[in-house]
Structure formats: structure tokens, C-alpha cells
Amino acid sequence: MPRRRGRRGRRVAWLALVYALLAVVNLFVLFPFYSMLVTSLKDSASAISLPIQWWPRAPTVEAYVSMWAGRPYGRYFLNSLLVASGTTVVSIALAALAGYGFSRYRFPGATGLLMGMVGTQMVPGILLLITYFKVVSVLELYNTLTALVLAYTSFVLPFATWIMKGYFDTIPLELDEAATIDGCSPLATFWRVTLPVAFPGITATSLYAFLLAWNEFMFAYVLTDSNEKYTISVGIAHLFGEYSVAWNELMAAGMVAAIPPIVLYMFTSRFLVSGLTAGALK
Amino acid sequence: MRWWRRLTIAAAAALLAGGAAPGPGLAQQAIQLRFMSWYFGEDPAGPTLKALFAEFEKRNPTIKVVAETVTSAERVPKFTAAMEAGRGPDLYMDTPPNAPNLIARGYCLDLESRMKADDLLARFTKGDLDSFTDAKGDHYFVPYSTGPMGLIYNAKAFQDAGLDPNKPPKTWEELLEYAKKLTRDGKYGIGLFGKGDNSSVWRLWYWWMSNGAEVLTADGKKSAINSPAFIEAIDFWADLYRKHKVAPPSVPANSFGENNQLLAQGVVAMVESGVWQFGVTEKINPAIKGQLRAAPMPKRKVDVAVGGGTDALCITAGSKNVDAAWQLVKFLSSAEAGVTVWKMHGKFPANVQSMQSPELKSDPLVQAFEPMITVARTPFKSVKYVEVTNALGTMMQEVLTGAKPTPAAVKAASDRIDAILRD
């Protein structure tokens, strides 16, 4: 009896330690969001007053109102949505085909090609900025959303192909063989049989592509030049003035900008882990 | 001659004749000048510049100016990318710290001959002009607005501490004496900038310049900071915080935003800043309006003020509209435009002739800053400006936090600067 009690005590202590550690990690992760929320609910003076007000003395939605009045955030949101959706669709279409090819076909240099694609991720993106600018200028695509979709697709594609290949590897080859016996062409097998089964992988990759395009700043900043084409991250950056920053408005805009990715994540999170880890233990 | 030959010759002749004569309306075609600046995202800087564009376009109907907005913090990467991609604007605005690099990269046109031909050199102070030259002394930027830094102080705090607000401190010793009297009941005499960022180092310049020290040797190839005058200046500045405790405990973490807040809340009574300080402090605390005043920084050995708040214009290499751009530059830096800059933007025009206009001459702020404008200068120009500033920022933090005694911190910074300049 005492031995059992002792074991139970150790288990409770262990669980308490685990939960305490989780609480610390959660605090660390969630505190910036809390700080954003609280600052967005302050007026401009209390947003930077000392000592810091950990909860606003007089909460106000002034910043949420003034942000819409001061800048065309509706347009920025729409642009971000178009760019992120465009990047996602193009990337998924190409990555699914490429991933399927790498998974199902053996051809000379396949491993080297795949490694080379993933290797491009090691190059810091900023080094490619001027080259992209030149390409976009030559193609007369400067200050267009198409330029951003093309640029982001090139960032997303290698990793997306890698994820998709990993996921296709987990789908039994017998499915393809059965479809072939039933008279499907390779493309029909991909489209009608394999792709529907790969839905979790596609969802995870889509989320990755969407978030990358939604959050990216530097390329959007350099490759666009007008309020009509700015994305949300560029629009928010313009709140940083030379001598002053509208912190409450900045945080309000940040909170609103975080909503679409959060909603998207809520709907797709159950596919995310399975999609990303598929093939990891092969 | 066969019919098709005749036809070809006739078509060629018609084309040549048509090409030689100006087409209808061609002469009236507007020249479009693309002007890149962070001003367009700022109020009142942007509206001021746009009002000047409107006036310029009225006088020059064939020229249209297009504003291209960049953010203040990220202007150089965007300009650099645009220039490297061959899609740079016709005009670009920047400040002394960035100018040497932009000039060295060949992004800006040498305006020396144009400035001499149109007698523009007489419009500006030597300090402002010297901030934008290459090694030969040729000018690449034309100053638009300027901003020497002085002592901004709270007259009410002075009165409450029994000090005469009409007699701000004139020497370092007086500054310390005033700061001690102003330090009481959780309030401090002076808000020092100790964070180690560009804004802090920019303000630290004054202390060693006033004490006769320099950052670099005259040829710009070696550090000159490891000198008794430099160390004495840094010690005096740091002791306001370390020994006399007349500055807030948060000094090592304070820069522009923090000190602006402390000044607005009445926690500090004095800061080193420019004319722009008034607007941003009053924005946080409108009740402080009328309480803030300006005076030259208390003097030690050399009569000097920190320049660097100068914003200037360059015509970019590769611009296809250089003559039109030059017309605009001349207009924006004219005495007439300078009055608009002061009235709308509230910043000093770089054109010293503007100061003689009745609107500016009678203004108490202009009267307070005018002595500083004439002696203001940038302490050093270097393509390694950012790296040298970072070394000085590290030194600043080491001195304030006591990580190293001042001579050791200065020696270490001096060695770092030498290494940076050697690279």
C-alpha cells in the first residue's frame, strides 16, 4: 500500500513538473500576443506610458477605429489574400506534380535534383532580392501582385515538393497499380486516385505556403510601390514613422492581420501534423 | 525601277520626313520625375513636400513629380535594390550617415559643376554641405532641411526648481548644477541617451566634439578616440548617470522614444534634441505645449553643434531627366520654398537665406536655434559609418553599465574602429 502511494505521489509530482514547464512555455509563447492585445486597447499616450500598464486603465477601441480611417487596410487585406491564395494554388499544383514524380518514378539524378531543390532553401532570401527585382522589371511586373505570387512560389516550391514527396511515399504503390490495371493513365491515376488520398499532405503544404506569403515583408516592400498593391505587412510597416510610432494602431493592425492565418490554422490544424510528419519515420 | 522598289523608297522617305519633324503634342509631353522619400509617409513632412511639388508643377507645366513612398527605417534597401535593378527614381532623399555609401556606390550624380554654375553653394552652411561630399570634396546632395541639436528644456520644471527658465545652462559645470537642482521627487535633471543605437551615438557626438576630440583622424583612416579629451568627455557624460545620478536609472536602455516619453511626462527636464522634439512630445502630452524651450547645448572648449538632422536630395545616376530634376532641386532648396518648409513642416530649411525672411526671423524657435545652425557639423563621414557607430554604441554601454572603466572601453572601441577601417 505505501509503495503504491509512493509511486502515485511520484507520478503526481512528475505531472505537476510537466504542467509547470508547459505553463512556462505557454507564457513565453502567448505573452507577445497578450502584449499586442493590451497595447491595441490603449490610447496612443498610454500605449507608451511608463510604468507599463499591464491592463489598460481605460480600455478603448480607438486604435481599431483609427487604423481603418487612416490607411486603406481593406485593400491591403485583399492584396494579401490574393497573393497568399495565388501562391498557395500555384505552389500546390506544381509541388503535388513534382512530389508525385519524385515519389513514383525512378530517373537518373532524381536524388541530386531533390537535394538541389531543397538546397536552395539554404540561400538567404535577401541575397536574391536584387535579382528578383531585375527579373520583375524586365517582365514589366513591377508593382503587381503577380510578381509577388511568382516570387513566393519560388520560395515555397522546394519545401512544398519535399513535403508532398514524403506524403506520397506513405501512400501504398498498390493503389496506383490497381488504377493502372483498371485502365487509368499515369495522370489519371495521380488525379483520381492518389491526390484525393494525399489531402492531409496538401492541406499542410497549403498552410505553409499561405502563411509564408501572408507574413512576408521585404520582397513585398521592395517589389511594390503603391497603396493599391501593398500587402498587409507592408501597410503595417508604414506605421513606423521617423520620430514616432503609433504603437496602439500598429498592434491593432497586427491583431487584425493575425486573424486570417489563425482561422485557417483552426480549420486545418488536424491535418497539419500528419501532413508534415508523413514519411518521416520511413 | 520595279514598283516595289519605288514603294520602299517612298515609304522610307515618308518615314524619314515624319521622324525629322516633331509630332503634334510631343513638345507638350510631360516629363515625369520619380521622387523617392520616406517623407511621403509622414505628416507634416509629406504634405509639405507635396505642396511644394504642386507649386513647382504650376510653374513648370511640362514636369510632373511622382511621389514614391519608402519607410524611414527601410529606405536604403529599397533604394539600393531599385538602383541595382536599373529602376531607380530620378530623385532620392537621405541623411549624412547614409550619404558616403550611396556616393561610393555611384548611385548619385556629381552635382559640383551645376551647384557652382547656379551659385547654390552660397545657400547652405559649410557643415551641411560637407556632410554630402566625396573624398575630393565634390557635392552630390543638395540640402533641403536641417536640424542641429540643442538643449530642449522644460521651462516649468526650471521654475519649480527655482531656476530661471530664461537662463539655461551655458557650460558643462552649469549643466551639472542645474541637473542636480532639477533632480528631486522621482524627477531627473536630464534624459541621457544610453541605449547604444544610432540615435544615442548621434547625441553622444556633441560631448566629445565640444571637448575638442574627434572620432577619426583627418584622413579618415584611423580612429582618433583614444585621447584624453575624448575620455574626459565620455566620463563627464557618463558621470551624470553613474556618479551624480541626475539622469533616470533606465539610461542604458533609453533612446529617442523613451526620452521623448520621459520628457512628455515631466520625468526629465532636459534632453539633447532637435526642433522636431516639440511636435512629437506635444503629441504625447498636449498639455506640455508652451513649456518646452530650446537653447544651444552647454559649451566646453569648442563652439559646435551636432548636425545630422539634415535631409538632402540627390539626382540619381541613370536618371533620364537630369535637367528637370535639377530644376526641382533648385526650387526645393530655394529661400522661398524654405519658408514653406518652416511654416508647414516645422523643420528648419537648409537654405540659410530663408532665415532672413520675416516669418522665420521673428520666430523664437528660429532665434534659439540659429546660433547652432551656423556651427553645426557631422563629426565624421565614412562608408563604414554604421560599423563605427556600432563600435561607439558598444563603448557607450560598457561605460554606463560599468562593464569596463572608461579608458579601457574607449581603447577597445578604438581598436575595433581601426579594425573596421582596415577591412
XYZ file of C-alpha atoms in Angstrom:
705
model
C 0.000 0.000 0.000
C 2.683 2.568 0.939
C 4.697 1.546 -2.139
C 1.658 2.211 -4.380
C 1.085 5.557 -2.669
C 4.724 6.428 -3.209
C 4.506 5.574 -6.889
C 1.344 7.646 -7.241
C 2.999 10.542 -5.444
C 5.961 10.435 -7.849
C 3.559 10.353 -10.797
C 1.654 13.388 -9.483
C 4.930 15.228 -8.885
C 6.111 14.369 -12.397
C 2.830 15.559 -13.924
C 2.997 18.760 -11.866
C 6.509 19.388 -13.190
C 5.434 18.734 -16.780
C 2.436 21.052 -16.457
C 4.556 23.720 -14.794
C 7.039 23.544 -17.693
C 4.180 23.665 -20.214
C 2.759 26.682 -18.416
C 6.118 28.463 -18.652
C 6.415 27.652 -22.363
C 2.838 28.818 -22.948
C 3.504 32.023 -21.078
C 6.574 32.608 -23.212
C 4.633 31.980 -26.434
C 1.439 33.795 -25.533
C 2.880 36.836 -23.777
C 3.683 38.751 -27.005
C 0.069 38.246 -28.150
C -1.192 39.431 -24.777
C 1.059 42.487 -25.010
C -0.235 43.172 -28.545
C -3.850 42.898 -27.436
C -3.381 45.118 -24.386
C -1.462 47.784 -26.324
C -4.099 47.796 -29.062
C -6.718 48.589 -26.417
C -4.861 51.675 -25.147
C -4.932 55.230 -26.418
C -1.778 56.490 -28.090
C -0.461 58.186 -24.922
C -0.921 55.217 -22.577
C 0.498 52.831 -25.190
C 3.955 54.189 -24.408
C 3.488 55.455 -20.864
C 5.794 54.435 -18.062
C 5.342 52.438 -15.904
C 3.759 49.997 -18.328
C 0.036 49.431 -17.822
C -0.346 45.645 -17.941
C -4.045 46.166 -18.444
C -5.295 49.489 -19.829
C -6.823 51.784 -17.196
C -9.376 52.976 -19.729
C -9.677 50.325 -22.479
C -10.627 51.789 -25.840
C -11.080 50.557 -29.389
C -9.813 53.914 -30.692
C -6.839 52.242 -32.424
C -9.095 49.739 -34.231
C -11.255 52.591 -35.491
C -8.416 54.935 -36.477
C -6.456 52.234 -38.318
C -9.274 51.787 -40.851
C -9.710 55.532 -41.224
C -6.027 56.332 -41.666
C -4.962 53.759 -44.262
C -6.665 51.502 -46.849
C -6.331 48.329 -44.787
C -9.230 46.760 -46.682
C -7.152 46.988 -49.857
C -4.045 45.669 -48.046
C -6.025 42.680 -46.755
C -7.469 41.948 -50.163
C -3.979 42.136 -51.723
C -2.544 39.816 -49.074
C -5.411 37.426 -49.571
C -4.952 37.404 -53.355
C -1.185 36.955 -53.109
C -1.346 34.273 -50.416
C -4.138 32.370 -52.197
C -2.415 32.668 -55.575
C 0.875 31.450 -54.121
C -0.890 28.544 -52.431
C -2.748 27.412 -55.551
C 0.252 27.666 -57.896
C 2.645 26.098 -55.383
C 0.359 23.195 -54.578
C -0.339 22.477 -58.241
C 3.370 22.356 -59.052
C 4.544 20.752 -55.795
C 1.965 17.960 -55.993
C 3.044 17.057 -59.530
C 6.738 17.302 -58.686
C 6.351 15.415 -55.401
C 4.393 12.675 -57.163
C 7.075 12.392 -59.807
C 9.879 12.109 -57.243
C 7.876 9.567 -55.246
C 6.681 7.281 -58.030
C 9.309 7.422 -60.767
C 12.956 6.464 -60.777
C 15.087 8.545 -63.127
C 18.773 9.425 -63.248
C 19.737 12.271 -60.927
C 16.440 12.213 -59.012
C 18.103 12.306 -55.608
C 20.544 15.033 -56.677
C 17.711 17.092 -58.149
C 15.636 16.794 -54.986
C 18.633 17.678 -52.813
C 19.410 20.599 -55.096
C 15.858 21.906 -54.784
C 15.885 21.661 -51.020
C 19.416 23.100 -51.016
C 18.066 26.353 -52.477
C 16.365 26.878 -49.122
C 19.790 27.333 -47.544
C 20.404 30.539 -49.519
C 19.240 33.582 -47.529
C 16.315 35.057 -49.459
C 17.581 38.595 -49.131
C 20.529 37.748 -51.401
C 18.071 37.126 -54.219
C 16.239 40.403 -53.789
C 18.070 42.427 -56.421
C 17.961 39.560 -58.913
C 14.217 39.233 -58.430
C 13.848 42.981 -58.831
C 15.694 42.803 -62.169
C 13.591 39.884 -63.415
C 10.374 41.561 -62.352
C 11.428 44.823 -64.048
C 12.325 43.053 -67.296
C 8.972 41.260 -67.293
C 7.210 44.597 -66.645
C 5.729 43.111 -63.497
C 6.999 45.721 -61.020
C 4.277 46.877 -58.641
C 1.983 43.950 -59.479
C 0.628 41.178 -57.299
C 1.666 38.679 -59.984
C 5.321 39.473 -59.207
C 4.757 38.595 -55.555
C 2.950 35.349 -56.406
C 5.840 34.317 -58.665
C 8.481 35.249 -56.074
C 6.718 33.486 -53.206
C 6.017 30.408 -55.307
C 9.738 30.085 -55.915
C 10.347 30.253 -52.135
C 7.627 27.741 -51.304
C 8.087 25.217 -54.078
C 11.226 23.343 -52.920
C 9.990 22.653 -49.399
C 6.439 22.018 -50.614
C 7.760 19.451 -53.107
C 9.702 17.798 -50.301
C 6.618 17.548 -48.073
C 4.442 16.265 -50.889
C 7.023 13.650 -51.889
C 7.153 12.500 -48.269
C 3.385 12.189 -48.167
C 3.091 10.350 -51.493
C 5.724 7.901 -50.220
C 3.295 6.837 -47.470
C 0.529 6.006 -49.949
C 0.796 2.343 -50.995
C 2.001 1.826 -54.555
C -0.659 -0.889 -54.887
C -3.310 1.831 -55.244
C -1.561 3.156 -58.343
C -1.110 -0.356 -59.704
C -4.779 -1.149 -59.217
C -5.754 2.048 -61.035
C -3.374 1.216 -63.873
C -4.889 -2.295 -64.190
C -8.307 -0.653 -64.366
C -7.077 1.382 -67.334
C -6.056 4.700 -65.772
C -3.307 6.699 -67.439
C -0.468 7.901 -65.135
C -2.009 11.401 -64.965
C -5.498 9.985 -64.301
C -4.044 7.773 -61.561
C -2.463 10.831 -59.973
C -5.593 12.953 -60.302
C -8.313 10.421 -59.446
C -6.630 8.041 -57.041
C -3.506 9.366 -55.349
C -4.275 13.046 -54.996
C -7.537 12.627 -53.017
C -5.725 10.320 -50.584
C -2.983 12.938 -50.159
C -5.419 15.524 -48.822
C -3.713 15.912 -45.392
C -0.360 16.487 -47.122
C -1.913 19.046 -49.449
C -3.521 20.834 -46.506
C -0.273 21.033 -44.561
C 1.607 22.297 -47.597
C -1.126 24.825 -48.370
C -0.946 26.185 -44.858
C 2.817 26.533 -45.126
C 2.528 28.350 -48.473
C -0.271 30.610 -47.311
C 1.485 31.635 -44.092
C 4.769 32.338 -45.846
C 3.069 34.562 -48.427
C 0.861 36.248 -45.835
C 3.700 37.156 -43.492
C 6.485 38.041 -45.938
C 7.612 41.666 -45.822
C 10.867 42.530 -47.596
C 10.045 41.321 -51.113
C 6.545 42.798 -50.937
C 8.056 46.071 -49.742
C 10.654 46.265 -52.491
C 8.590 44.912 -55.381
C 5.527 47.096 -54.845
C 5.204 50.809 -54.831
C 1.676 51.977 -54.151
C -1.158 51.688 -51.684
C -3.103 49.812 -54.374
C -0.551 46.980 -54.328
C 0.771 46.948 -50.747
C 0.144 43.810 -48.744
C -0.827 43.949 -45.080
C 2.756 43.544 -43.811
C 3.930 46.488 -45.939
C 0.943 48.588 -44.911
C 1.709 47.970 -41.248
C 5.395 48.846 -41.753
C 4.366 52.325 -42.844
C 3.137 52.968 -39.313
C 6.772 53.271 -38.248
C 7.475 56.979 -38.515
C 10.813 58.754 -38.417
C 10.213 60.228 -34.981
C 7.210 58.413 -33.678
C 5.385 55.120 -33.932
C 1.626 54.747 -33.465
C 2.094 51.687 -31.253
C -1.569 51.164 -30.415
C -2.561 51.348 -34.085
C 0.368 49.147 -35.035
C -0.723 46.489 -32.540
C -4.374 46.783 -33.597
C -3.364 46.252 -37.221
C -1.172 43.317 -36.125
C -4.068 41.736 -34.250
C -6.403 42.076 -37.220
C -3.722 40.803 -39.608
C -3.292 37.701 -37.454
C -6.949 36.706 -37.760
C -6.926 35.045 -41.237
C -3.922 32.769 -40.501
C -5.380 31.847 -37.105
C -8.759 30.958 -38.626
C -7.046 28.983 -41.362
C -4.950 27.144 -38.801
C -8.008 26.321 -36.686
C -9.690 24.628 -39.637
C -6.636 22.772 -40.870
C -4.584 22.013 -37.758
C -5.751 18.380 -37.566
C -4.154 17.726 -40.962
C -1.020 19.687 -40.245
C 0.901 17.246 -38.067
C 0.041 14.183 -40.143
C 0.854 16.052 -43.342
C 4.210 17.327 -42.158
C 5.382 14.160 -40.471
C 4.239 11.687 -43.102
C 7.190 9.665 -44.286
C 9.389 10.974 -41.509
C 9.772 7.528 -39.927
C 10.319 5.526 -43.061
C 12.675 50.523 -111.297
C 10.289 47.930 -110.139
C 7.113 49.066 -108.382
C 8.040 47.543 -105.030
C 11.416 49.326 -105.009
C 9.676 52.648 -105.676
C 7.225 51.880 -102.929
C 10.043 51.050 -100.453
C 11.941 54.268 -101.234
C 8.752 56.332 -100.960
C 7.892 54.722 -97.615
C 11.428 55.291 -96.287
C 11.342 58.941 -97.400
C 7.978 59.423 -95.742
C 9.251 57.837 -92.539
C 12.392 59.989 -92.529
C 10.386 63.137 -93.160
C 7.964 62.225 -90.406
C 10.746 61.408 -87.973
C 12.541 64.693 -88.556
C 9.520 66.836 -87.793
C 8.224 66.947 -84.242
C 4.934 65.162 -83.908
C 1.903 67.072 -82.776
C 1.855 67.462 -78.996
C 5.312 65.941 -78.494
C 6.772 69.159 -77.127
C 3.945 69.325 -74.599
C 4.516 65.763 -73.342
C 5.030 65.903 -69.569
C 8.319 64.809 -68.075
C 7.677 62.539 -65.141
C 10.078 62.845 -62.198
C 10.019 59.964 -59.726
C 10.952 61.177 -56.241
C 11.664 58.592 -53.538
C 11.442 59.634 -49.885
C 10.140 58.486 -46.520
C 8.639 61.976 -46.137
C 5.563 60.930 -48.113
C 4.505 58.580 -45.337
C 4.968 61.235 -42.641
C 2.818 64.124 -41.565
C 3.559 67.079 -41.887
C 6.723 66.285 -43.891
C 4.823 64.640 -46.782
C 2.083 67.241 -47.253
C 4.743 69.982 -47.164
C 6.771 68.374 -49.919
C 3.656 67.693 -51.973
C 2.545 71.322 -51.613
C 5.944 72.363 -52.952
C 5.595 69.893 -55.845
C 2.218 71.447 -56.711
C 3.760 74.913 -56.790
C 6.663 73.657 -58.900
C 4.331 71.941 -61.371
C 2.291 75.139 -61.672
C 5.445 76.977 -62.701
C 6.713 74.118 -64.864
C 3.648 72.654 -66.557
C 5.692 70.169 -68.574
C 7.079 68.473 -65.464
C 5.097 66.162 -63.218
C 6.515 64.914 -59.901
C 5.506 61.450 -58.723
C 5.983 60.659 -55.028
C 7.365 57.198 -54.223
C 6.954 56.326 -50.554
C 9.502 54.322 -48.598
C 9.614 53.715 -44.879
C 12.180 55.656 -42.907
C 13.797 52.519 -41.498
C 13.914 50.525 -44.761
C 14.614 53.256 -47.289
C 18.171 52.249 -48.131
C 17.418 48.583 -49.020
C 14.575 49.657 -51.303
C 16.623 52.378 -52.977
C 19.608 50.040 -53.351
C 17.504 47.274 -54.902
C 15.859 49.744 -57.297
C 19.200 51.241 -58.361
C 20.856 47.859 -58.837
C 17.897 46.680 -60.899
C 18.178 49.772 -63.097
C 14.828 51.062 -61.945
C 15.937 53.826 -59.596
C 13.954 57.018 -59.103
C 15.092 60.368 -60.553
C 15.465 61.920 -57.109
C 16.213 60.432 -53.741
C 16.384 61.925 -50.256
C 18.703 60.815 -47.453
C 20.752 61.933 -44.454
C 24.506 62.326 -43.745
C 25.059 58.847 -42.220
C 23.954 57.064 -45.413
C 25.375 59.520 -47.923
C 29.020 58.294 -48.109
C 27.918 54.769 -49.004
C 25.425 55.897 -51.626
C 28.014 58.197 -53.184
C 30.683 55.463 -53.140
C 28.300 53.027 -54.857
C 27.793 55.527 -57.646
C 24.049 55.941 -57.112
C 24.120 59.742 -57.073
C 25.276 62.214 -59.703
C 28.159 64.591 -59.006
C 26.379 67.943 -58.788
C 29.514 70.042 -58.248
C 29.518 71.837 -61.599
C 25.775 72.510 -61.511
C 25.948 73.838 -57.956
C 28.799 76.163 -58.864
C 27.187 77.312 -62.106
C 23.910 78.161 -60.385
C 25.607 79.543 -57.259
C 23.897 77.070 -54.951
C 26.853 76.629 -52.610
C 26.140 80.011 -51.023
C 22.695 78.827 -49.943
C 23.883 76.400 -47.272
C 26.171 76.154 -44.249
C 29.553 74.538 -44.678
C 28.560 71.884 -42.140
C 25.518 70.822 -44.163
C 27.407 70.866 -47.451
C 30.397 68.938 -46.111
C 28.129 66.112 -44.964
C 27.442 65.139 -48.576
C 30.745 65.216 -50.403
C 33.085 62.556 -51.746
C 36.776 62.303 -50.885
C 37.598 65.017 -53.440
C 35.095 67.397 -51.867
C 32.607 67.272 -54.756
C 28.959 67.712 -53.752
C 26.430 65.004 -54.526
C 23.432 66.059 -52.436
C 21.656 69.393 -52.106
C 20.418 70.039 -48.549
C 16.657 70.503 -48.186
C 16.020 70.772 -44.446
C 18.341 70.820 -41.487
C 18.245 70.073 -37.799
C 21.069 70.881 -35.431
C 20.606 69.559 -31.939
C 20.491 71.703 -28.839
C 19.193 71.544 -25.301
C 15.416 71.165 -25.145
C 14.216 72.002 -21.642
C 11.004 72.268 -19.671
C 10.661 75.890 -18.533
C 8.042 74.978 -15.914
C 10.357 72.386 -14.355
C 13.049 75.057 -14.204
C 10.676 77.432 -12.405
C 9.531 74.739 -9.978
C 13.190 74.038 -9.102
C 13.891 77.741 -8.539
C 15.845 78.123 -11.794
C 15.392 80.972 -14.245
C 13.978 79.493 -17.484
C 15.383 82.455 -19.386
C 18.899 81.484 -18.349
C 19.530 77.902 -19.488
C 22.925 76.367 -18.576
C 25.781 77.611 -20.730
C 28.680 75.439 -19.527
C 29.068 71.786 -18.555
C 29.510 72.794 -14.929
C 26.291 74.816 -15.018
C 24.507 71.891 -16.642
C 25.505 69.631 -13.755
C 24.466 72.256 -11.220
C 21.055 72.701 -12.895
C 20.563 68.954 -13.252
C 21.216 68.449 -9.541
C 18.597 71.058 -8.634
C 16.079 69.524 -11.045
C 16.584 66.012 -9.637
C 14.044 65.501 -6.858
C 10.784 63.657 -6.070
C 11.304 60.954 -8.696
C 12.191 63.502 -11.364
C 15.550 63.861 -13.045
C 17.555 66.738 -14.432
C 18.479 65.281 -17.790
C 17.387 62.440 -20.037
C 20.548 60.855 -21.434
C 20.524 58.590 -24.484
C 22.493 55.491 -23.492
C 20.974 52.637 -25.488
C 23.907 52.415 -27.867
C 21.827 52.699 -31.047
C 22.382 55.238 -33.827
C 20.144 57.828 -32.170
C 22.139 57.577 -28.915
C 25.562 57.707 -30.539
C 24.407 60.640 -32.655
C 23.733 62.579 -29.458
C 26.935 61.480 -27.802
C 28.864 63.182 -30.632
C 28.242 66.569 -29.074
C 30.101 65.807 -25.880
C 33.446 64.925 -27.433
C 33.133 67.472 -30.223
C 32.566 70.200 -27.636
C 35.637 68.977 -25.767
C 37.792 69.200 -28.909
C 38.014 65.466 -29.672
C 37.403 63.689 -32.986
C 36.321 60.162 -33.958
C 38.630 59.695 -36.937
C 41.951 61.161 -37.983
C 41.860 63.884 -40.656
C 42.462 61.361 -43.457
C 39.618 59.194 -42.117
C 41.847 56.117 -41.989
C 42.339 55.637 -38.240
C 40.470 56.033 -35.001
C 41.185 59.211 -33.029
C 39.050 58.471 -29.979
C 41.758 57.144 -27.678
C 42.633 60.655 -26.489
C 42.408 62.434 -23.097
C 39.830 64.920 -24.478
C 37.570 62.084 -25.691
C 37.860 60.104 -22.451
C 37.224 63.224 -20.354
C 34.070 63.998 -22.364
C 32.745 60.443 -22.034
C 33.473 60.415 -18.311
C 31.634 63.696 -17.741
C 28.638 62.472 -19.736
C 28.546 59.051 -18.043
C 29.026 60.505 -14.560
C 25.766 62.422 -14.902
C 24.234 58.950 -14.653
C 26.877 56.904 -12.793
C 28.098 59.293 -10.107
C 25.713 62.257 -9.843
C 22.557 60.259 -10.599
C 20.859 63.245 -12.230
C 19.587 61.020 -15.064
C 16.991 58.206 -14.711
C 18.134 54.684 -13.751
C 16.934 53.443 -17.157
C 19.588 55.427 -19.099
C 21.387 52.335 -20.536
C 18.065 51.325 -22.151
C 16.959 54.781 -23.239
C 16.930 56.240 -26.713
C 14.642 58.646 -28.576
C 11.285 57.002 -27.837
C 11.997 56.509 -24.136
C 13.365 60.013 -23.563
C 10.523 61.519 -25.538
C 8.145 59.758 -23.194
C 10.066 60.836 -20.086
C 10.139 64.448 -21.274
C 6.417 64.394 -22.099
C 5.579 63.022 -18.649
C 7.782 65.566 -16.907
C 10.099 62.853 -15.540
C 13.132 64.539 -17.118
C 13.559 68.295 -17.525
C 16.219 68.435 -20.253
C 17.124 66.381 -23.327
C 19.528 66.815 -26.204
C 17.432 67.023 -29.349
C 16.319 68.974 -32.400
C 13.386 71.147 -33.349
C 11.347 68.032 -34.208
C 11.207 67.205 -30.495
C 8.497 69.793 -29.848
C 5.891 68.216 -32.119
C 6.414 64.625 -31.032
C 6.450 65.458 -27.311
C 3.348 67.619 -27.593
C 1.638 64.774 -29.452
C 2.011 62.545 -26.375
C 1.209 65.263 -23.876
C -0.605 68.242 -25.426
C -0.587 69.981 -22.016
C 3.173 70.479 -22.295
C 2.725 72.893 -25.226
C 4.369 76.197 -24.455
C 6.526 74.744 -21.669
C 9.360 73.464 -23.847
C 12.154 75.753 -24.935
C 15.425 75.365 -26.813
C 18.943 76.632 -26.247
C 22.405 75.723 -27.528
C 23.994 72.780 -25.734
C 26.190 73.873 -22.800
C 29.669 74.555 -24.109
C 33.083 73.203 -23.092
C 36.004 74.126 -25.360
C 34.645 74.270 -28.908
C 31.601 76.173 -30.164
C 29.902 73.411 -32.095
C 26.520 71.765 -32.600
C 25.654 68.308 -33.837
C 24.358 68.317 -37.372
C 22.921 65.210 -38.948
C 19.256 66.135 -38.952
C 19.912 67.338 -42.465
C 17.824 65.777 -45.209
C 19.224 66.285 -48.677
C 18.395 65.465 -52.289
C 20.414 63.627 -54.873
C 19.743 63.178 -58.562
C 20.320 59.545 -59.287
C 22.800 58.158 -61.758
C 20.765 56.790 -64.623
C 18.039 59.414 -64.413
C 16.869 60.334 -67.890
C 15.504 63.655 -66.695
C 18.532 65.261 -65.095
C 17.748 68.820 -66.224
C 14.163 68.663 -64.996
C 15.319 67.055 -61.738
C 17.836 69.853 -61.277
C 15.063 72.436 -61.764
C 13.127 70.753 -58.969
C 16.176 70.527 -56.676
C 16.860 74.229 -57.163
C 13.258 75.084 -56.376
C 13.039 72.867 -53.268
C 16.245 74.343 -51.858
C 15.291 77.935 -52.611
C 14.727 80.531 -49.892
C 11.085 80.776 -50.947
C 10.493 77.032 -50.545
C 12.376 77.218 -47.243
C 9.694 79.462 -45.768
C 7.066 76.856 -46.685
C 9.235 74.135 -45.127
C 9.302 76.054 -41.852
C 5.650 77.083 -41.859
C 4.193 73.718 -42.863
C 6.748 71.141 -41.711
C 8.163 72.991 -38.701
C 11.690 71.939 -39.618
C 14.465 74.368 -40.458
C 15.097 74.911 -44.141
C 18.681 74.178 -45.077
C 18.823 77.391 -47.104
C 20.277 79.952 -44.692
C 18.813 82.774 -46.778
C 15.350 81.592 -45.663
C 16.320 82.554 -42.123
C 16.315 86.208 -43.179
C 12.642 86.130 -44.143
C 10.353 87.998 -41.697
C 8.349 84.817 -40.966
C 11.402 82.976 -39.703
C 13.401 85.829 -38.233
C 10.673 86.756 -35.749
C 10.113 83.171 -34.544
C 11.546 82.472 -31.044
C 12.458 78.907 -32.007
C 14.442 80.077 -35.012
C 16.158 82.636 -32.802
C 17.055 79.890 -30.319
C 18.422 77.504 -32.944
C 20.054 79.936 -35.356
C 23.399 80.092 -33.497
C 23.551 76.286 -33.668
C 22.768 76.102 -37.382
C 25.867 78.069 -38.294
C 28.239 75.875 -36.234
C 26.551 72.508 -36.812
C 28.537 69.735 -38.430
C 28.637 65.988 -38.881
C 31.538 64.590 -36.841
C 32.711 62.019 -39.322
C 31.963 60.733 -42.777
C 32.765 57.183 -43.632
C 31.440 54.396 -45.797
C 31.834 52.380 -42.585
C 29.576 54.772 -40.689
C 27.239 52.055 -39.425
C 30.060 49.788 -38.203
C 31.900 52.674 -36.492
C 28.646 53.782 -34.847
C 28.070 50.246 -33.586
C 31.551 50.209 -32.019
C 30.816 53.522 -30.281
C 27.448 52.189 -29.132
C 29.115 49.179 -27.523
C 31.588 51.501 -25.791
C 28.672 53.592 -24.529
C 27.010 50.570 -22.946
C 30.259 49.292 -21.422
C 30.902 52.671 -19.799
C 27.360 53.146 -18.473
C 26.972 49.642 -17.067
C 30.466 49.640 -15.547
C 31.465 46.606 -17.605
C 34.758 48.399 -18.286
C 36.406 51.553 -16.920
C 36.093 54.420 -19.406
C 39.732 54.334 -20.661
C 39.533 50.564 -21.255
C 36.162 50.828 -23.048
C 37.453 53.665 -25.229
C 40.662 51.753 -26.030
C 38.641 48.670 -27.009
C 36.336 50.773 -29.218
C 39.336 52.475 -30.789
C 40.864 49.091 -31.657
C 37.543 47.925 -33.102
C 37.249 51.054 -35.235
C 40.800 50.622 -36.535
C 39.997 47.037 -37.482
C 36.770 48.155 -39.215
C 38.596 50.831 -41.196
C 41.353 48.362 -42.197
C 38.832 45.891 -43.699
